């Protein structure tokens, strides 16, 4: 697995964890921001042929 793939996967894992925490604390703004970040990371992965598990 390349460094790019590892970085994308790590950032996605972190963003999903943070999103769960933001939702559980009722921080809607942070949840929206993290959702956008996740969408961007997933698009970046797809555009570069990085297979995603989630």
Tab-separated table of N, CA and C in Angstrom:
chain	number	residue	atom	x	y	z
A	1	UNK	N	0.853	-1.172	0.000
A	1	UNK	CA	0.000	0.000	0.000
A	1	UNK	C	0.899	1.236	0.000
A	2	UNK	N	0.599	2.169	-0.874
A	2	UNK	CA	1.414	3.362	-0.982
A	2	UNK	C	1.110	4.387	0.100
A	3	UNK	N	2.002	5.342	0.197
A	3	UNK	CA	1.847	6.388	1.207
A	3	UNK	C	0.583	7.207	0.962
A	4	UNK	N	0.267	7.483	-0.298
A	4	UNK	CA	-0.932	8.248	-0.620
A	4	UNK	C	-2.180	7.511	-0.130
A	5	UNK	N	-2.261	6.229	-0.435
A	5	UNK	CA	-3.397	5.412	-0.005
A	5	UNK	C	-3.504	5.374	1.515
A	6	UNK	N	-2.388	5.179	2.174
A	6	UNK	CA	-2.374	5.142	3.636
A	6	UNK	C	-2.849	6.461	4.220
A	7	UNK	N	-2.399	7.557	3.645
A	7	UNK	CA	-2.792	8.879	4.134
A	7	UNK	C	-4.282	9.110	3.949
A	8	UNK	N	-4.808	8.773	2.784
A	8	UNK	CA	-6.244	8.938	2.522
A	8	UNK	C	-7.051	8.103	3.517
A	9	UNK	N	-6.672	6.850	3.695
A	9	UNK	CA	-7.399	5.969	4.613
A	9	UNK	C	-7.335	6.495	6.044
A	10	UNK	N	-6.171	6.967	6.464
A	10	UNK	CA	-6.021	7.501	7.824
A	10	UNK	C	-6.891	8.744	8.009
A	11	UNK	N	-6.857	9.640	7.039
A	11	UNK	CA	-7.655	10.866	7.145
A	11	UNK	C	-9.149	10.554	7.142
A	12	UNK	N	-9.558	9.574	6.341
A	12	UNK	CA	-10.970	9.182	6.349
A	12	UNK	C	-11.365	8.571	7.685
A	13	UNK	N	-10.552	7.688	8.212
A	13	UNK	CA	-10.854	7.085	9.517
A	13	UNK	C	-11.000	8.159	10.588
A	14	UNK	N	-10.076	9.106	10.586
A	14	UNK	CA	-10.113	10.179	11.570
A	14	UNK	C	-11.359	11.051	11.376
A	15	UNK	N	-11.679	11.364	10.140
A	15	UNK	CA	-12.852	12.201	9.858
A	15	UNK	C	-14.139	11.502	10.276
A	16	UNK	N	-14.238	10.188	10.031
A	16	UNK	CA	-15.440	9.446	10.449
A	16	UNK	C	-15.566	9.418	11.977
A	17	UNK	N	-14.444	9.232	12.681
A	17	UNK	CA	-14.482	9.255	14.152
A	17	UNK	C	-14.908	10.626	14.665
A	18	UNK	N	-14.327	11.659	14.091
A	18	UNK	CA	-14.669	13.012	14.504
A	18	UNK	C	-16.119	13.352	14.177
A	19	UNK	N	-16.615	12.852	13.053
A	19	UNK	CA	-18.005	13.076	12.683
A	19	UNK	C	-18.943	12.427	13.700
A	20	UNK	N	-18.630	11.223	14.101
A	20	UNK	CA	-19.449	10.539	15.099
A	20	UNK	C	-19.472	11.335	16.405
A	21	UNK	N	-18.315	11.845	16.811
A	21	UNK	CA	-18.249	12.630	18.044
A	21	UNK	C	-19.029	13.940	17.898
A	22	UNK	N	-18.889	14.605	16.764
A	22	UNK	CA	-19.605	15.862	16.539
A	22	UNK	C	-21.114	15.647	16.591
A	23	UNK	N	-21.566	14.560	15.993
A	23	UNK	CA	-23.009	14.259	16.021
A	23	UNK	C	-23.477	13.946	17.436
A	24	UNK	N	-22.653	13.224	18.184
A	24	UNK	CA	-23.070	12.844	19.539
A	24	UNK	C	-23.111	14.039	20.485
A	25	UNK	N	-22.319	15.080	20.181
A	25	UNK	CA	-22.337	16.270	21.026
A	25	UNK	C	-23.259	17.352	20.482
A	26	UNK	N	-23.887	17.087	19.342
A	26	UNK	CA	-24.830	18.046	18.766
A	26	UNK	C	-24.185	19.210	18.049
A	27	UNK	N	-22.932	19.068	17.635
A	27	UNK	CA	-22.237	20.134	16.924
A	27	UNK	C	-22.533	20.006	15.429
A	28	UNK	N	-23.631	20.612	15.011
A	28	UNK	CA	-24.087	20.483	13.624
A	28	UNK	C	-23.117	21.113	12.628
A	29	UNK	N	-22.540	22.249	12.987
A	29	UNK	CA	-21.598	22.905	12.071
A	29	UNK	C	-20.384	22.010	11.815
A	30	UNK	N	-19.800	21.469	12.881
A	30	UNK	CA	-18.651	20.584	12.725
A	30	UNK	C	-19.038	19.328	11.950
A	31	UNK	N	-20.206	18.794	12.221
A	31	UNK	CA	-20.669	17.605	11.488
A	31	UNK	C	-20.782	17.906	10.002
A	32	UNK	N	-21.314	19.065	9.646
A	32	UNK	CA	-21.425	19.441	8.228
A	32	UNK	C	-20.051	19.602	7.592
A	33	UNK	N	-19.134	20.221	8.330
A	33	UNK	CA	-17.778	20.422	7.828
A	33	UNK	C	-17.082	19.085	7.603
A	34	UNK	N	-17.220	18.181	8.546
A	34	UNK	CA	-16.592	16.866	8.422
A	34	UNK	C	-17.230	16.039	7.313
A	35	UNK	N	-18.532	16.169	7.137
A	35	UNK	CA	-19.206	15.469	6.041
A	35	UNK	C	-18.648	15.936	4.702
A	36	UNK	N	-18.435	17.230	4.556
A	36	UNK	CA	-17.856	17.769	3.319
A	36	UNK	C	-16.426	17.267	3.135
A	37	UNK	N	-15.665	17.203	4.228
A	37	UNK	CA	-14.298	16.697	4.141
A	37	UNK	C	-14.288	15.232	3.702
A	38	UNK	N	-15.186	14.447	4.262
A	38	UNK	CA	-15.280	13.030	3.888
A	38	UNK	C	-15.629	12.888	2.413
A	39	UNK	N	-16.577	13.672	1.946
A	39	UNK	CA	-16.945	13.626	0.526
A	39	UNK	C	-15.754	13.987	-0.357
A	40	UNK	N	-15.004	15.005	0.035
A	40	UNK	CA	-13.815	15.408	-0.736
A	40	UNK	C	-12.753	14.317	-0.745
A	41	UNK	N	-12.505	13.717	0.403
A	41	UNK	CA	-11.511	12.651	0.483
A	41	UNK	C	-11.926	11.433	-0.336
A	42	UNK	N	-13.207	11.091	-0.282
A	42	UNK	CA	-13.697	9.951	-1.061
A	42	UNK	C	-13.578	10.221	-2.558
A	43	UNK	N	-13.879	11.464	-2.965
A	43	UNK	CA	-13.745	11.831	-4.378
A	43	UNK	C	-12.284	11.772	-4.797
A	44	UNK	N	-11.397	12.295	-3.961
A	44	UNK	CA	-9.972	12.264	-4.241
A	44	UNK	C	-9.481	10.818	-4.385
A	45	UNK	N	-9.939	9.955	-3.504
A	45	UNK	CA	-9.557	8.545	-3.574
A	45	UNK	C	-10.046	7.917	-4.878
A	46	UNK	N	-11.302	8.158	-5.211
A	46	UNK	CA	-11.875	7.597	-6.434
A	46	UNK	C	-11.137	8.103	-7.668
A	47	UNK	N	-10.873	9.401	-7.704
A	47	UNK	CA	-10.174	9.998	-8.851
A	47	UNK	C	-8.775	9.429	-9.045
A	48	UNK	N	-8.184	8.914	-7.963
A	48	UNK	CA	-6.822	8.386	-8.030
A	48	UNK	C	-6.753	6.868	-7.915
A	49	UNK	N	-7.893	6.209	-8.054
A	49	UNK	CA	-7.913	4.751	-8.074
A	49	UNK	C	-7.631	4.083	-6.744
A	50	UNK	N	-7.918	4.781	-5.648
A	50	UNK	CA	-7.711	4.211	-4.319
A	50	UNK	C	-9.000	3.484	-3.912
A	51	UNK	N	-8.941	2.152	-3.731
A	51	UNK	CA	-10.122	1.422	-3.312
A	51	UNK	C	-10.460	1.729	-1.851
A	52	UNK	N	-11.741	1.937	-1.589
A	52	UNK	CA	-12.177	2.267	-0.230
A	52	UNK	C	-13.035	1.145	0.347
A	53	UNK	N	-12.881	0.918	1.630
A	53	UNK	CA	-13.646	-0.132	2.307
A	53	UNK	C	-15.011	0.368	2.748
A	54	UNK	N	-15.134	1.632	3.109
A	54	UNK	CA	-16.408	2.189	3.605
A	54	UNK	C	-17.204	2.739	2.473
